[in-house]
Each structure stands twice: as structure tokens, then as C-alpha cells.
Amino acid sequence: MGSIPHVVEDCLGILQVYSDGSIFRLSDDQIDFHNFPIKDDGSVIWKDIIYNNQNKDGKDSLYLRLYKPKCMANKQLPIIYFFHGGGFCVGSRVWPNCHSCCIRLSSVLETLVIAPDYSLAPEYRLPAAMDDAFASIKWLQDQALSNKITYDDSWINHDYDRVYVIGDSSGGNIAHHLALRLGVGSPELAPVRIRGYVLMAPFFGGSVRTKSEEEGPDEPFLNMQILDRFWRLSLPIGATPDHPLANPFGPLSPKLQPKKIDPLLVIVGGNELLKDRVEYYASKMKELNEDVHYFEFEEMQHGFFTNDPFSQVADLVLQEIKCFMCKTSS
């Protein structure tokens, strides 16, 4: 008789991988979110839409969530795509922290927010998440080009010429790769045009530890063991954290060319394990494109905006994003 399967990888109890290769994953309604209650001030309405039906790979249908301010129902709004974090292994548009964050973005920035789910690892390893993110933006292009809008015009018919991408943690990594894939002005998405990208503590890695990774204390919801586990489970089997999808300036990554991307706003907390890696990323990107802005919020840790979007420091983040959107809107 073979041995009884045992847990070999455990992501916060939400995702467990067993020695026989089987995977256990809690459904969203089984997860205890008592640390992240939904904060809804009633200023925004929302709805869910399928953007990617089950495909030939057997993936389940993927949803996105639309948010818009109640008081601006009849105005054409700029559009924000928000890609959630979770190390490519956990997370969803329905998680309370993501939902509250999108409410806040839509209300304060007066935008239509689109928050897509994407395929998670290890069931679907990278680049699956990047491909789904791209598909979610192509969905918007399909709506813009369609003579017969699939959904209520007031939800979809907004300012396709002013689209912004915001990514948190692994979502920030996705935003980076979308920026490279789409290039300046995102011509293949016409009439949709992405004006800029906001990367909130983007989740990058590397075989060599940075100082903040080596010396930084564990955060309440994050430590290096968790980050390493996310890479083991999400990267192609056999790949290291120097894979180009993890380490954009690593030894295995292609050399990036100057001015091949739209403007970037990079945000990180001063007490994050990822701080040094994010700061290095921003400095390297600025060598390629002058229009890269880096903001470090002192003493903040990973997820400080997404996990508490109604805080005073979150207000400062929203001010920076609003300023960035104004500068890049034309």
C-alpha cells in the first residue's frame, strides 16, 4: 500500500497541495475574512459579468466586476482596470479587501472600475494569469467595437480613450507585463487606449535576495516563506524566480528597449519585504522611460492600500493616482 497523501504546500490554509499532486482549495464563501470586513459607503453600484467562457483547456468561466459611482450614472467616465493580488495562487474580485478597494477607486476617482478574476496557480501556472488579463482587456475592446453593445450602455459605454491599469502585488506584475505586451498607446486595442499603469508593490522575485528580503521582519500576512511558495506554485514547473515573468531585469530576461511603454506610477510601503526589489524595478524602468514615478510610503507594509482603502494613507495614495491620471489623460 502507498502512503497516505500529506500536505506539501500550504498557502494560508486557503490552498493546499498534497504529496500525490492533488489540490485542495477553499471556495471564496468558505474563507474567514473577519480581518477584512467589506467597507461600502453606498456611493457605488456594481455588477458581475462573464468575460471568458469555458475554453478548450477546460477552464471555468471567468468573471469581472464592474463598479461605477451612483451620482454619475449618465456621464462618460474614464476606466480603470484593477488586477488583484495573491501571489498568482489566491485572491478574487469577490474578496472583501478587493471589493472595498474597487468601491473606493470608483467613488473617489470618478471612474468605471473593471476588476477581472484570472486563472490561479498551481492549477493554471503562469503565463495563464497574464493571458487572462489580456483577454479581459480585449473584452472591453470587443464591447467598444460592437455595433450592438452586449450589456446596458450605461455600464459599458464610457471613455475608451482614457483607460488605466492598476495592479496590486501579483496584479502589479501583471500590469508590468501588459505594459510591455501592449506598447505605447496600446494600438492593438483601438479604440481602447491605455494611458498609464499603476503598480502597487508589484510582486517580483529573484534568486538573489535583496536587503529588505533578507533583513525585513515578517509582515502580518506575508513572509519570505510565503513568497517563495507562491513562486514554486505559480511559475512553470522547473523554473526559478529568475524566470522573466518573475524577474524582469534578471539574468534570463530579455533586454528592454527605451520608451516602449506608457507612463508608470510605482507605489510601495517603506516597511515591505518587497520594498528594495520594487525600488530597483522603478529605477531600472526610469532608465528606459523618463515617465516613471516612484512613491514610497514610510512605515507601510504590504497591502496597506488594498486592505484599508478608507484610511488616511489610502487618501494620499488616491491623490497620487488622481494626479497621475490627470497628467497622462492627453
Short mmCIF file of C-alpha atoms in Angstrom, two decimals, residues 8 14 142 160 167 175 190 209 278 282 290:
data_model
loop_
_atom_site.label_atom_id
_atom_site.label_comp_id
_atom_site.label_asym_id
_atom_site.label_seq_id
_atom_site.Cartn_x
_atom_site.Cartn_y
_atom_site.Cartn_z
CA VAL A 8 3.49 19.55 0.94
CA ILE A 14 -6.78 28.54 1.55
CA ASP A 142 -14.99 43.90 -28.24
CA TYR A 160 -12.43 54.15 -24.09
CA GLY A 167 -2.34 46.15 -10.26
CA ALA A 175 0.31 45.29 -15.13
CA ALA A 190 -8.08 50.56 -30.62
CA ARG A 209 17.69 38.13 -2.01
CA VAL A 278 10.27 47.36 -6.16
CA ALA A 282 11.32 51.51 -10.67
CA GLU A 290 11.52 59.12 -18.15
#
